[in-house]
Amino acid sequence: MTANNRGRIVIISGPSGAGKTTVLAEVLKQAPVPLVKSVSTTTRRPRPAEVDGEDYHFISAEEFEKRRLRGDFLECFEVFGSGQWYGTLESEVDKGLQDGKWVVLEIDVQGALEVIKQFPDAITIFVSPGGREELERRLRGRGTESDDAVERRLEEAYHEMDQADRYRYQVVNDDVRRAVDEIRNILSSNCNTEKKQDD
Ligand code: 5GP
């Protein structure tokens, strides 16, 4: 990929439980720019109601490893140290950029830092929940995971929240509509800015 792609990369991170998936779904419905979501690939199992190819490309650990070694991923990491891998396929991003789309990556902080190295002009947004108590309430309330998994996610979430200032924009999701508006405004405000050239 080159710096001459017409599209832009938007990165949204934030701890699980910050509600970023919900917020992003709303932003995608009413985006002020031609925004498309990069569908990540993961080895974790689908949650109820998740659809293969829409929420994630769900694949086996063996297949993931094969693709990782083949260099198919723009970035990939084992998230939470639980043995589950997540990655952004280069082909997902390329396809959108070549079409002049703004490709949004919903990825964790390690992945974001890797992508920023390759795309320094990426628009980076960190979504956090109101506070730690609110985060814990949401993660437990989801009821889709064991206590152990929730504890692991909480630990990872606190660690991620400490890194929010590495992002160009921070959005607090204590009200979905307001968070959606804020992200739409961020995107609009980047419409007229020229993409920085790589140094
Ligand atoms: P979940 O399992 O709740 O869908 O996602 C868990 C974490 O993995 C979230 O923080 C999410 O942002 C991150 N994640 C999802 N897809 C990717 C990806 O492609 N790469 C990286 N590095 N993280 C991802």
Short mmCIF file of C-alpha atoms and ligand atoms in Angstrom, two decimals:
data_model
loop_
_atom_site.label_atom_id
_atom_site.label_comp_id
_atom_site.label_asym_id
_atom_site.label_seq_id
_atom_site.Cartn_x
_atom_site.Cartn_y
_atom_site.Cartn_z
CA MET A 1 0.00 0.00 0.00
CA THR A 2 1.20 3.52 -0.63
CA ALA A 3 0.50 6.90 0.91
CA ASN A 4 -1.35 7.85 -2.28
CA ASN A 5 -4.51 5.94 -1.49
CA ARG A 6 -7.48 8.19 -1.75
CA GLY A 7 -9.23 6.90 1.36
CA ARG A 8 -8.45 7.43 5.02
CA ILE A 9 -7.96 5.12 7.94
CA VAL A 10 -9.96 5.68 11.10
CA ILE A 11 -9.09 3.71 14.23
CA ILE A 12 -11.54 3.28 17.08
CA SER A 13 -10.29 1.68 20.27
CA GLY A 14 -11.52 1.45 23.80
CA PRO A 15 -12.00 -1.22 26.41
CA SER A 16 -14.60 -3.94 25.88
CA GLY A 17 -17.67 -2.65 27.59
CA ALA A 18 -17.11 0.96 26.51
CA GLY A 19 -19.92 0.46 24.03
CA LYS A 20 -17.77 1.24 21.02
CA THR A 21 -19.42 -1.41 18.84
CA THR A 22 -22.86 0.14 19.43
CA VAL A 23 -21.56 3.64 18.86
CA LEU A 24 -19.74 2.61 15.69
CA ALA A 25 -22.82 0.86 14.30
CA GLU A 26 -24.74 4.14 14.68
CA VAL A 27 -21.94 6.21 13.17
CA LEU A 28 -21.85 3.86 10.15
CA LYS A 29 -25.59 4.41 9.59
CA GLN A 30 -25.22 8.17 9.43
CA ALA A 31 -21.62 8.88 8.55
CA PRO A 32 -20.72 12.24 7.02
CA VAL A 33 -17.99 10.52 4.93
CA PRO A 34 -17.93 7.28 2.87
CA LEU A 35 -17.19 5.12 5.90
CA VAL A 36 -16.85 1.33 5.77
CA LYS A 37 -15.93 -1.08 8.53
CA SER A 38 -12.97 -3.39 8.22
CA VAL A 39 -14.20 -6.79 9.34
CA SER A 40 -11.56 -8.26 11.64
CA THR A 41 -10.57 -11.89 11.80
CA THR A 42 -10.55 -13.79 15.08
CA THR A 43 -10.05 -17.22 16.55
CA ARG A 44 -12.60 -16.62 19.31
CA ARG A 45 -16.02 -18.22 19.05
CA PRO A 46 -18.98 -16.19 17.85
CA ARG A 47 -21.26 -14.83 20.57
CA PRO A 48 -24.98 -15.43 20.14
CA ALA A 49 -26.31 -13.21 17.34
CA GLU A 50 -22.88 -12.58 15.85
CA VAL A 51 -22.68 -13.26 12.14
CA ASP A 52 -19.63 -14.67 10.38
CA GLY A 53 -18.33 -12.21 7.79
CA GLU A 54 -20.23 -9.31 9.34
CA ASP A 55 -19.10 -9.06 12.94
CA TYR A 56 -15.87 -10.94 12.36
CA HIS A 57 -14.39 -13.54 10.07
CA PHE A 58 -14.36 -16.43 12.54
CA ILE A 59 -11.58 -18.89 11.75
CA SER A 60 -9.65 -21.66 13.48
CA ALA A 61 -6.35 -21.09 15.26
CA GLU A 62 -4.61 -23.18 12.57
CA GLU A 63 -6.00 -21.11 9.74
CA PHE A 64 -5.13 -17.90 11.57
CA GLU A 65 -1.54 -19.01 12.06
CA LYS A 66 -1.28 -19.96 8.38
CA ARG A 67 -2.47 -16.51 7.31
CA ARG A 68 -0.30 -14.77 9.87
CA LEU A 69 2.81 -16.53 8.57
CA ARG A 70 1.77 -15.73 5.00
CA GLY A 71 1.76 -12.04 5.97
CA ASP A 72 -1.94 -11.48 5.27
CA PHE A 73 -2.46 -9.25 8.31
CA LEU A 74 -1.79 -5.54 8.53
CA GLU A 75 -1.64 -6.17 12.28
CA CYS A 76 -2.60 -9.04 14.51
CA PHE A 77 -2.33 -9.74 18.21
CA GLU A 78 -3.28 -12.16 20.88
CA VAL A 79 -5.75 -10.14 22.92
CA PHE A 80 -6.15 -10.63 26.71
CA GLY A 81 -3.41 -13.29 26.80
CA SER A 82 -6.21 -15.84 26.61
CA GLY A 83 -4.98 -17.49 23.45
CA GLN A 84 -7.48 -15.72 21.20
CA TRP A 85 -6.07 -13.95 18.19
CA TYR A 86 -7.51 -10.93 16.41
CA GLY A 87 -6.23 -9.33 13.24
CA THR A 88 -6.91 -6.87 10.45
CA LEU A 89 -6.52 -8.35 7.00
CA GLU A 90 -4.52 -6.12 4.68
CA SER A 91 -6.97 -7.02 1.91
CA GLU A 92 -9.93 -5.63 3.91
CA VAL A 93 -8.23 -2.28 4.30
CA ASP A 94 -6.75 -2.10 0.80
CA LYS A 95 -10.06 -2.77 -0.86
CA GLY A 96 -11.72 0.19 0.89
CA LEU A 97 -8.84 2.60 0.45
CA GLN A 98 -8.56 1.90 -3.26
CA ASP A 99 -12.26 2.73 -3.59
CA GLY A 100 -11.67 6.04 -1.80
CA LYS A 101 -13.48 4.90 1.34
CA TRP A 102 -12.73 5.83 4.92
CA VAL A 103 -11.98 2.46 6.46
CA VAL A 104 -12.70 2.17 10.15
CA LEU A 105 -10.79 -0.35 12.24
CA GLU A 106 -12.22 -1.29 15.62
CA ILE A 107 -9.10 -2.73 17.19
CA ASP A 108 -7.23 -2.79 20.48
CA VAL A 109 -4.43 -0.46 21.52
CA GLN A 110 -1.56 -2.77 20.48
CA GLY A 111 -3.10 -3.12 17.03
CA ALA A 112 -3.71 0.61 16.79
CA LEU A 113 -0.08 1.45 17.55
CA GLU A 114 1.03 -0.96 14.84
CA VAL A 115 -1.31 0.56 12.25
CA ILE A 116 -0.28 4.12 13.21
CA LYS A 117 3.34 3.19 12.41
CA GLN A 118 2.26 2.38 8.87
CA PHE A 119 -0.40 5.10 8.53
CA PRO A 120 0.72 8.08 10.60
CA ASP A 121 -2.18 10.15 9.28
CA ALA A 122 -4.80 7.73 10.64
CA ILE A 123 -7.61 9.42 12.55
CA THR A 124 -7.44 7.83 15.99
CA ILE A 125 -10.35 7.87 18.42
CA PHE A 126 -10.45 6.37 21.90
CA VAL A 127 -13.88 5.60 23.30
CA SER A 128 -14.11 5.15 27.05
CA PRO A 129 -17.02 4.41 29.35
CA GLY A 130 -18.05 6.98 31.93
CA GLY A 131 -15.83 5.48 34.64
CA ARG A 132 -14.47 2.25 36.02
CA GLU A 133 -17.65 1.37 37.93
CA GLU A 134 -19.71 1.91 34.80
CA LEU A 135 -17.36 -0.32 32.80
CA GLU A 136 -17.59 -3.13 35.34
CA ARG A 137 -21.38 -2.86 35.40
CA ARG A 138 -21.57 -3.11 31.61
CA LEU A 139 -19.13 -6.00 31.31
CA ARG A 140 -20.88 -8.06 33.99
CA GLY A 141 -24.31 -7.09 32.68
CA ARG A 142 -23.55 -8.49 29.25
CA GLY A 143 -23.74 -11.94 30.81
CA THR A 144 -22.04 -13.64 27.87
CA GLU A 145 -18.84 -14.52 29.68
CA SER A 146 -17.60 -16.42 32.69
CA ASP A 147 -16.42 -14.53 35.81
CA ASP A 148 -12.84 -15.36 34.88
CA ALA A 149 -13.24 -13.93 31.43
CA VAL A 150 -14.87 -10.80 32.83
CA GLU A 151 -11.99 -10.35 35.30
CA ARG A 152 -9.47 -10.70 32.47
CA ARG A 153 -11.36 -8.21 30.33
CA LEU A 154 -11.55 -5.74 33.23
CA GLU A 155 -7.83 -5.94 33.79
CA GLU A 156 -7.14 -5.42 30.11
CA ALA A 157 -9.72 -2.61 30.00
CA TYR A 158 -8.02 -0.67 32.81
CA HIS A 159 -4.71 -1.11 31.05
CA GLU A 160 -6.22 0.19 27.79
CA MET A 161 -7.83 3.18 29.50
CA ASP A 162 -4.40 4.25 30.72
CA GLN A 163 -3.33 4.61 27.09
CA ALA A 164 -6.16 6.84 25.89
CA ASP A 165 -3.87 9.83 25.48
CA ARG A 166 -2.00 8.09 22.68
CA TYR A 167 -5.06 8.81 20.53
CA ARG A 168 -5.77 12.06 18.75
CA TYR A 169 -9.37 12.16 20.02
CA GLN A 170 -11.01 10.92 23.22
CA VAL A 171 -14.75 10.35 23.40
CA VAL A 172 -16.58 9.49 26.61
CA ASN A 173 -19.56 7.26 25.92
CA ASP A 174 -21.85 8.12 28.82
CA ASP A 175 -24.59 8.88 26.31
CA VAL A 176 -24.67 6.99 23.00
CA ARG A 177 -26.28 9.76 20.96
CA ARG A 178 -23.79 12.34 22.14
CA ALA A 179 -20.84 10.01 21.52
CA VAL A 180 -22.13 9.29 18.00
CA ASP A 181 -22.48 13.02 17.28
CA GLU A 182 -19.01 13.67 18.59
CA ILE A 183 -17.48 11.04 16.30
CA ARG A 184 -19.46 12.33 13.31
CA ASN A 185 -18.07 15.80 14.06
CA ILE A 186 -14.54 14.44 14.28
CA LEU A 187 -14.95 12.82 10.87
CA SER A 188 -16.46 15.97 9.34
CA SER A 189 -13.69 18.12 10.74
CA ASN A 190 -11.14 15.86 9.01
CA CYS A 191 -12.89 16.10 5.65
CA ASN A 192 -11.20 19.30 4.66
CA THR A 193 -7.80 18.58 6.11
CA GLU A 194 -5.26 17.41 3.58
CA LYS A 195 -3.78 14.04 4.31
CA LYS A 196 -0.29 14.52 5.70
CA GLN A 197 2.36 13.09 3.44
CA ASP A 198 4.71 10.52 4.88
CA ASP A 199 7.98 12.18 5.85
P1 5GP B 1 -14.43 -8.73 21.34
O1 5GP B 1 -13.97 -10.12 21.57
O2 5GP B 1 -15.13 -8.14 22.54
O3 5GP B 1 -15.23 -8.57 20.07
O4 5GP B 1 -13.13 -7.83 21.10
C1 5GP B 1 -12.13 -7.86 22.05
C2 5GP B 1 -11.06 -6.84 21.73
O5 5GP B 1 -10.39 -7.17 20.51
C3 5GP B 1 -11.59 -5.42 21.54
O6 5GP B 1 -10.76 -4.53 22.27
C4 5GP B 1 -11.43 -5.18 20.07
O7 5GP B 1 -11.21 -3.81 19.79
C5 5GP B 1 -10.19 -6.01 19.75
N1 5GP B 1 -10.10 -6.35 18.34
C6 5GP B 1 -11.10 -6.69 17.51
N2 5GP B 1 -10.64 -6.90 16.27
C7 5GP B 1 -9.31 -6.66 16.32
C8 5GP B 1 -8.26 -6.69 15.35
O8 5GP B 1 -8.46 -6.98 14.17
N3 5GP B 1 -7.01 -6.42 15.79
C9 5GP B 1 -6.73 -6.08 17.08
N4 5GP B 1 -5.48 -5.81 17.40
N5 5GP B 1 -7.70 -6.05 18.02
C10 5GP B 1 -8.96 -6.32 17.64
#
